[in-house]
Amino acid sequence: MSQHRPVRAAYTGTFDPITNGHADVIRRAARLYDQLHVVVVHNPGKEAMLPIAQRLSLLEQSIAEADIEGSVVVASWSVGLLVDYARDVNAGVLVKGIRSQADVVYEVPMAVVNRDLADVETVFLLPDPSHAMVSSSLVRQVAALGGDVSAYVPPAVARFLHTGGHDL
């Protein structure tokens, strides 16, 4: 059995919008792998607030402003299985952020199937505790009701939400 270190990983999510928890996972995963693909995926079970193009732009701005060390590629994927994307870019690892037991229950079966389908491992990263309870859906709810979400999202997202989406 040959041993190899995966040099490329993919961190996926809807990022609707990116939160400080997402940015924390991106920062740490980018240090673990030679190249990290941050992939906006379409989740048919969720109704998105932002179109994929805006999510990609906000990710790119947030990553640039955070001065994240390492090689980060921002992409989207909406056709086929996530492991197909991983194979296409030669990513041996999928990175998943885990905030709670509910995330574990949701992610573990997918990790097992992804390993079975494509020999792709899943690595779970816990966010910094200060970001652990904040989700994109909570940010969307607070922002929709006029609340200040700047403590929960990167500056690019806070500016975008503050201007009503006219800052891209």
PDB file of C-alpha atoms in Angstrom:
ATOM      1  CA  MET A   1       0.000   0.000   0.000  1.00  0.00           C
ATOM      2  CA  SER A   2       1.554   3.284  -1.066  1.00  0.00           C
ATOM      3  CA  GLN A   3       1.465   6.255   1.258  1.00  0.00           C
ATOM      4  CA  HIS A   4       0.957   9.691  -0.206  1.00  0.00           C
ATOM      5  CA  ARG A   5       0.160  13.092   1.172  1.00  0.00           C
ATOM      6  CA  PRO A   6      -2.745  14.732  -0.602  1.00  0.00           C
ATOM      7  CA  VAL A   7      -1.441  18.010  -1.952  1.00  0.00           C
ATOM      8  CA  ARG A   8      -4.811  19.320  -3.063  1.00  0.00           C
ATOM      9  CA  ALA A   9      -8.055  19.554  -1.113  1.00  0.00           C
ATOM     10  CA  ALA A  10     -11.542  20.925  -1.722  1.00  0.00           C
ATOM     11  CA  TYR A  11     -13.650  22.785   0.836  1.00  0.00           C
ATOM     12  CA  THR A  12     -17.241  22.977  -0.298  1.00  0.00           C
ATOM     13  CA  GLY A  13     -20.347  24.777   0.813  1.00  0.00           C
ATOM     14  CA  THR A  14     -23.174  26.970  -0.302  1.00  0.00           C
ATOM     15  CA  PHE A  15     -21.417  30.018   1.222  1.00  0.00           C
ATOM     16  CA  ASP A  16     -24.694  31.969   1.109  1.00  0.00           C
ATOM     17  CA  PRO A  17     -22.953  34.125   2.345  1.00  0.00           C
ATOM     18  CA  ILE A  18     -19.465  33.243   3.571  1.00  0.00           C
ATOM     19  CA  THR A  19     -19.176  33.667   7.352  1.00  0.00           C
ATOM     20  CA  ASN A  20     -16.198  34.196   9.631  1.00  0.00           C
ATOM     21  CA  GLY A  21     -16.473  30.489  10.501  1.00  0.00           C
ATOM     22  CA  HIS A  22     -16.040  29.590   6.823  1.00  0.00           C
ATOM     23  CA  ALA A  23     -13.096  32.005   6.558  1.00  0.00           C
ATOM     24  CA  ASP A  24     -11.504  30.395   9.620  1.00  0.00           C
ATOM     25  CA  VAL A  25     -11.766  26.924   8.076  1.00  0.00           C
ATOM     26  CA  ILE A  26     -10.388  28.231   4.751  1.00  0.00           C
ATOM     27  CA  ARG A  27      -7.420  29.854   6.521  1.00  0.00           C
ATOM     28  CA  ARG A  28      -6.518  26.685   8.409  1.00  0.00           C
ATOM     29  CA  ALA A  29      -7.135  24.278   5.511  1.00  0.00           C
ATOM     30  CA  ALA A  30      -5.008  26.423   3.171  1.00  0.00           C
ATOM     31  CA  ARG A  31      -2.075  25.859   5.537  1.00  0.00           C
ATOM     32  CA  LEU A  32      -2.576  22.078   5.470  1.00  0.00           C
ATOM     33  CA  TYR A  33      -2.547  21.537   1.711  1.00  0.00           C
ATOM     34  CA  ASP A  34      -0.495  22.849  -1.193  1.00  0.00           C
ATOM     35  CA  GLN A  35      -3.676  23.980  -2.908  1.00  0.00           C
ATOM     36  CA  LEU A  36      -7.186  24.434  -1.531  1.00  0.00           C
ATOM     37  CA  HIS A  37     -10.203  24.649  -3.821  1.00  0.00           C
ATOM     38  CA  VAL A  38     -13.056  26.554  -2.175  1.00  0.00           C
ATOM     39  CA  VAL A  39     -16.097  25.377  -4.093  1.00  0.00           C
ATOM     40  CA  VAL A  40     -19.538  26.954  -4.102  1.00  0.00           C
ATOM     41  CA  VAL A  41     -22.025  24.139  -4.599  1.00  0.00           C
ATOM     42  CA  HIS A  42     -25.689  24.215  -5.415  1.00  0.00           C
ATOM     43  CA  ASN A  43     -27.779  22.581  -2.713  1.00  0.00           C
ATOM     44  CA  PRO A  44     -31.198  21.666  -4.119  1.00  0.00           C
ATOM     45  CA  GLY A  45     -32.532  21.454  -0.559  1.00  0.00           C
ATOM     46  CA  LYS A  46     -31.828  25.126   0.127  1.00  0.00           C
ATOM     47  CA  GLU A  47     -33.201  28.270  -1.472  1.00  0.00           C
ATOM     48  CA  ALA A  48     -30.250  30.582  -1.991  1.00  0.00           C
ATOM     49  CA  MET A  49     -30.336  34.271  -1.132  1.00  0.00           C
ATOM     50  CA  LEU A  50     -27.414  35.105  -3.432  1.00  0.00           C
ATOM     51  CA  PRO A  51     -26.782  33.897  -6.978  1.00  0.00           C
ATOM     52  CA  ILE A  52     -23.664  31.752  -7.377  1.00  0.00           C
ATOM     53  CA  ALA A  53     -21.791  34.565  -9.191  1.00  0.00           C
ATOM     54  CA  GLN A  54     -22.216  36.870  -6.172  1.00  0.00           C
ATOM     55  CA  ARG A  55     -21.167  34.141  -3.758  1.00  0.00           C
ATOM     56  CA  LEU A  56     -18.024  33.534  -5.828  1.00  0.00           C
ATOM     57  CA  SER A  57     -17.229  37.249  -5.855  1.00  0.00           C
ATOM     58  CA  LEU A  58     -17.742  37.595  -2.105  1.00  0.00           C
ATOM     59  CA  LEU A  59     -15.541  34.539  -1.481  1.00  0.00           C
ATOM     60  CA  GLU A  60     -12.770  35.956  -3.657  1.00  0.00           C
ATOM     61  CA  GLN A  61     -12.974  39.369  -1.940  1.00  0.00           C
ATOM     62  CA  SER A  62     -13.089  37.816   1.531  1.00  0.00           C
ATOM     63  CA  ILE A  63     -10.097  35.569   0.861  1.00  0.00           C
ATOM     64  CA  ALA A  64      -8.089  38.468  -0.616  1.00  0.00           C
ATOM     65  CA  GLU A  65      -8.889  40.748   2.331  1.00  0.00           C
ATOM     66  CA  ALA A  66      -8.041  38.047   4.873  1.00  0.00           C
ATOM     67  CA  ASP A  67      -4.551  37.656   3.411  1.00  0.00           C
ATOM     68  CA  ILE A  68      -4.816  33.875   3.676  1.00  0.00           C
ATOM     69  CA  GLU A  69      -1.512  32.060   3.324  1.00  0.00           C
ATOM     70  CA  GLY A  70      -1.381  29.356   0.672  1.00  0.00           C
ATOM     71  CA  SER A  71      -2.791  28.686  -2.744  1.00  0.00           C
ATOM     72  CA  VAL A  72      -6.581  29.056  -2.823  1.00  0.00           C
ATOM     73  CA  VAL A  73      -8.731  28.517  -5.913  1.00  0.00           C
ATOM     74  CA  VAL A  74     -12.366  29.658  -5.859  1.00  0.00           C
ATOM     75  CA  ALA A  75     -14.743  27.704  -8.087  1.00  0.00           C
ATOM     76  CA  SER A  76     -18.322  26.509  -8.376  1.00  0.00           C
ATOM     77  CA  TRP A  77     -19.798  23.084  -9.045  1.00  0.00           C
ATOM     78  CA  SER A  78     -23.415  22.320  -9.796  1.00  0.00           C
ATOM     79  CA  VAL A  79     -23.390  19.277 -12.080  1.00  0.00           C
ATOM     80  CA  GLY A  80     -22.756  15.765 -10.820  1.00  0.00           C
ATOM     81  CA  LEU A  81     -21.248  14.472  -7.629  1.00  0.00           C
ATOM     82  CA  LEU A  82     -18.800  16.434  -5.545  1.00  0.00           C
ATOM     83  CA  VAL A  83     -16.320  13.577  -5.850  1.00  0.00           C
ATOM     84  CA  ASP A  84     -16.389  14.156  -9.620  1.00  0.00           C
ATOM     85  CA  TYR A  85     -15.086  17.679  -8.995  1.00  0.00           C
ATOM     86  CA  ALA A  86     -12.458  16.277  -6.620  1.00  0.00           C
ATOM     87  CA  ARG A  87     -11.329  13.820  -9.290  1.00  0.00           C
ATOM     88  CA  ASP A  88     -11.310  16.545 -11.980  1.00  0.00           C
ATOM     89  CA  VAL A  89      -8.900  18.693  -9.969  1.00  0.00           C
ATOM     90  CA  ASN A  90      -7.005  15.786  -8.401  1.00  0.00           C
ATOM     91  CA  ALA A  91      -8.081  16.638  -4.851  1.00  0.00           C
ATOM     92  CA  GLY A  92      -7.553  13.704  -2.515  1.00  0.00           C
ATOM     93  CA  VAL A  93      -9.353  15.324   0.410  1.00  0.00           C
ATOM     94  CA  LEU A  94     -12.670  17.031   1.036  1.00  0.00           C
ATOM     95  CA  VAL A  95     -12.589  19.491   3.932  1.00  0.00           C
ATOM     96  CA  LYS A  96     -15.745  19.971   5.970  1.00  0.00           C
ATOM     97  CA  GLY A  97     -16.344  22.417   8.785  1.00  0.00           C
ATOM     98  CA  ILE A  98     -18.171  20.910  11.748  1.00  0.00           C
ATOM     99  CA  ARG A  99     -20.013  23.211  14.153  1.00  0.00           C
ATOM    100  CA  SER A 100     -22.172  20.764  16.068  1.00  0.00           C
ATOM    101  CA  GLN A 101     -23.361  17.189  16.475  1.00  0.00           C
ATOM    102  CA  ALA A 102     -26.007  17.888  13.821  1.00  0.00           C
ATOM    103  CA  ASP A 103     -23.235  18.592  11.302  1.00  0.00           C
ATOM    104  CA  VAL A 104     -21.528  15.312  12.244  1.00  0.00           C
ATOM    105  CA  VAL A 105     -24.753  13.351  11.730  1.00  0.00           C
ATOM    106  CA  TYR A 106     -25.206  14.985   8.311  1.00  0.00           C
ATOM    107  CA  GLU A 107     -21.574  14.813   7.111  1.00  0.00           C
ATOM    108  CA  VAL A 108     -20.353  11.376   8.243  1.00  0.00           C
ATOM    109  CA  PRO A 109     -22.571   9.304   5.916  1.00  0.00           C
ATOM    110  CA  MET A 110     -21.531  11.518   2.988  1.00  0.00           C
ATOM    111  CA  ALA A 111     -17.875  11.083   3.927  1.00  0.00           C
ATOM    112  CA  VAL A 112     -18.255   7.299   3.900  1.00  0.00           C
ATOM    113  CA  VAL A 113     -19.997   7.318   0.509  1.00  0.00           C
ATOM    114  CA  ASN A 114     -17.448   9.732  -0.972  1.00  0.00           C
ATOM    115  CA  ARG A 115     -14.627   7.453   0.152  1.00  0.00           C
ATOM    116  CA  ASP A 116     -16.412   4.431  -1.334  1.00  0.00           C
ATOM    117  CA  LEU A 117     -17.185   6.177  -4.630  1.00  0.00           C
ATOM    118  CA  ALA A 118     -13.859   7.838  -5.312  1.00  0.00           C
ATOM    119  CA  ASP A 119     -11.298   6.989  -2.625  1.00  0.00           C
ATOM    120  CA  VAL A 120     -11.520  10.610  -1.441  1.00  0.00           C
ATOM    121  CA  GLU A 121     -11.004  11.171   2.274  1.00  0.00           C
ATOM    122  CA  THR A 122     -12.919  13.740   4.301  1.00  0.00           C
ATOM    123  CA  VAL A 123     -11.187  15.834   6.933  1.00  0.00           C
ATOM    124  CA  PHE A 124     -13.350  17.559   9.528  1.00  0.00           C
ATOM    125  CA  LEU A 125     -12.196  20.882  10.955  1.00  0.00           C
ATOM    126  CA  LEU A 126     -13.800  22.578  13.914  1.00  0.00           C
ATOM    127  CA  PRO A 127     -14.157  26.342  13.636  1.00  0.00           C
ATOM    128  CA  ASP A 128     -12.795  28.706  16.221  1.00  0.00           C
ATOM    129  CA  PRO A 129     -15.277  28.583  19.137  1.00  0.00           C
ATOM    130  CA  SER A 130     -16.138  32.249  18.614  1.00  0.00           C
ATOM    131  CA  HIS A 131     -17.604  31.325  15.203  1.00  0.00           C
ATOM    132  CA  ALA A 132     -19.025  27.893  15.993  1.00  0.00           C
ATOM    133  CA  MET A 133     -22.678  28.817  16.385  1.00  0.00           C
ATOM    134  CA  VAL A 134     -23.004  31.189  13.431  1.00  0.00           C
ATOM    135  CA  SER A 135     -24.439  29.815  10.196  1.00  0.00           C
ATOM    136  CA  SER A 136     -25.116  31.465   6.865  1.00  0.00           C
ATOM    137  CA  SER A 137     -28.844  30.982   7.433  1.00  0.00           C
ATOM    138  CA  LEU A 138     -28.636  32.845  10.765  1.00  0.00           C
ATOM    139  CA  VAL A 139     -26.698  35.663   9.070  1.00  0.00           C
ATOM    140  CA  ARG A 140     -29.356  35.855   6.340  1.00  0.00           C
ATOM    141  CA  GLN A 141     -32.163  36.036   8.922  1.00  0.00           C
ATOM    142  CA  VAL A 142     -30.499  38.757  10.981  1.00  0.00           C
ATOM    143  CA  ALA A 143     -29.564  40.785   7.884  1.00  0.00           C
ATOM    144  CA  ALA A 144     -33.082  40.480   6.441  1.00  0.00           C
ATOM    145  CA  LEU A 145     -34.477  41.980   9.640  1.00  0.00           C
ATOM    146  CA  GLY A 146     -32.029  44.887   9.508  1.00  0.00           C
ATOM    147  CA  GLY A 147     -29.588  43.596  12.103  1.00  0.00           C
ATOM    148  CA  ASP A 148     -25.856  44.245  12.053  1.00  0.00           C
ATOM    149  CA  VAL A 149     -24.033  41.063  11.028  1.00  0.00           C
ATOM    150  CA  SER A 150     -20.559  42.593  10.712  1.00  0.00           C
ATOM    151  CA  ALA A 151     -19.261  40.565  13.679  1.00  0.00           C
ATOM    152  CA  TYR A 152     -20.170  37.318  11.914  1.00  0.00           C
ATOM    153  CA  VAL A 153     -19.012  37.842   8.331  1.00  0.00           C
ATOM    154  CA  PRO A 154     -15.880  39.050   6.533  1.00  0.00           C
ATOM    155  CA  PRO A 155     -15.763  42.801   5.796  1.00  0.00           C
ATOM    156  CA  ALA A 156     -16.588  42.281   2.084  1.00  0.00           C
ATOM    157  CA  VAL A 157     -19.842  40.542   3.019  1.00  0.00           C
ATOM    158  CA  ALA A 158     -20.728  43.152   5.651  1.00  0.00           C
ATOM    159  CA  ARG A 159     -20.237  45.925   3.067  1.00  0.00           C
ATOM    160  CA  PHE A 160     -22.281  44.026   0.498  1.00  0.00           C
ATOM    161  CA  LEU A 161     -25.174  43.426   2.896  1.00  0.00           C
ATOM    162  CA  HIS A 162     -25.019  46.994   4.242  1.00  0.00           C
ATOM    163  CA  THR A 163     -25.337  48.445   0.734  1.00  0.00           C
ATOM    164  CA  GLY A 164     -28.187  46.099  -0.165  1.00  0.00           C
ATOM    165  CA  GLY A 165     -26.038  44.162  -2.619  1.00  0.00           C
ATOM    166  CA  HIS A 166     -24.828  47.157  -4.606  1.00  0.00           C
ATOM    167  CA  ASP A 167     -21.182  46.837  -3.593  1.00  0.00           C
ATOM    168  CA  LEU A 168     -19.959  44.205  -6.065  1.00  0.00           C
TER     169      LEU A 168
END
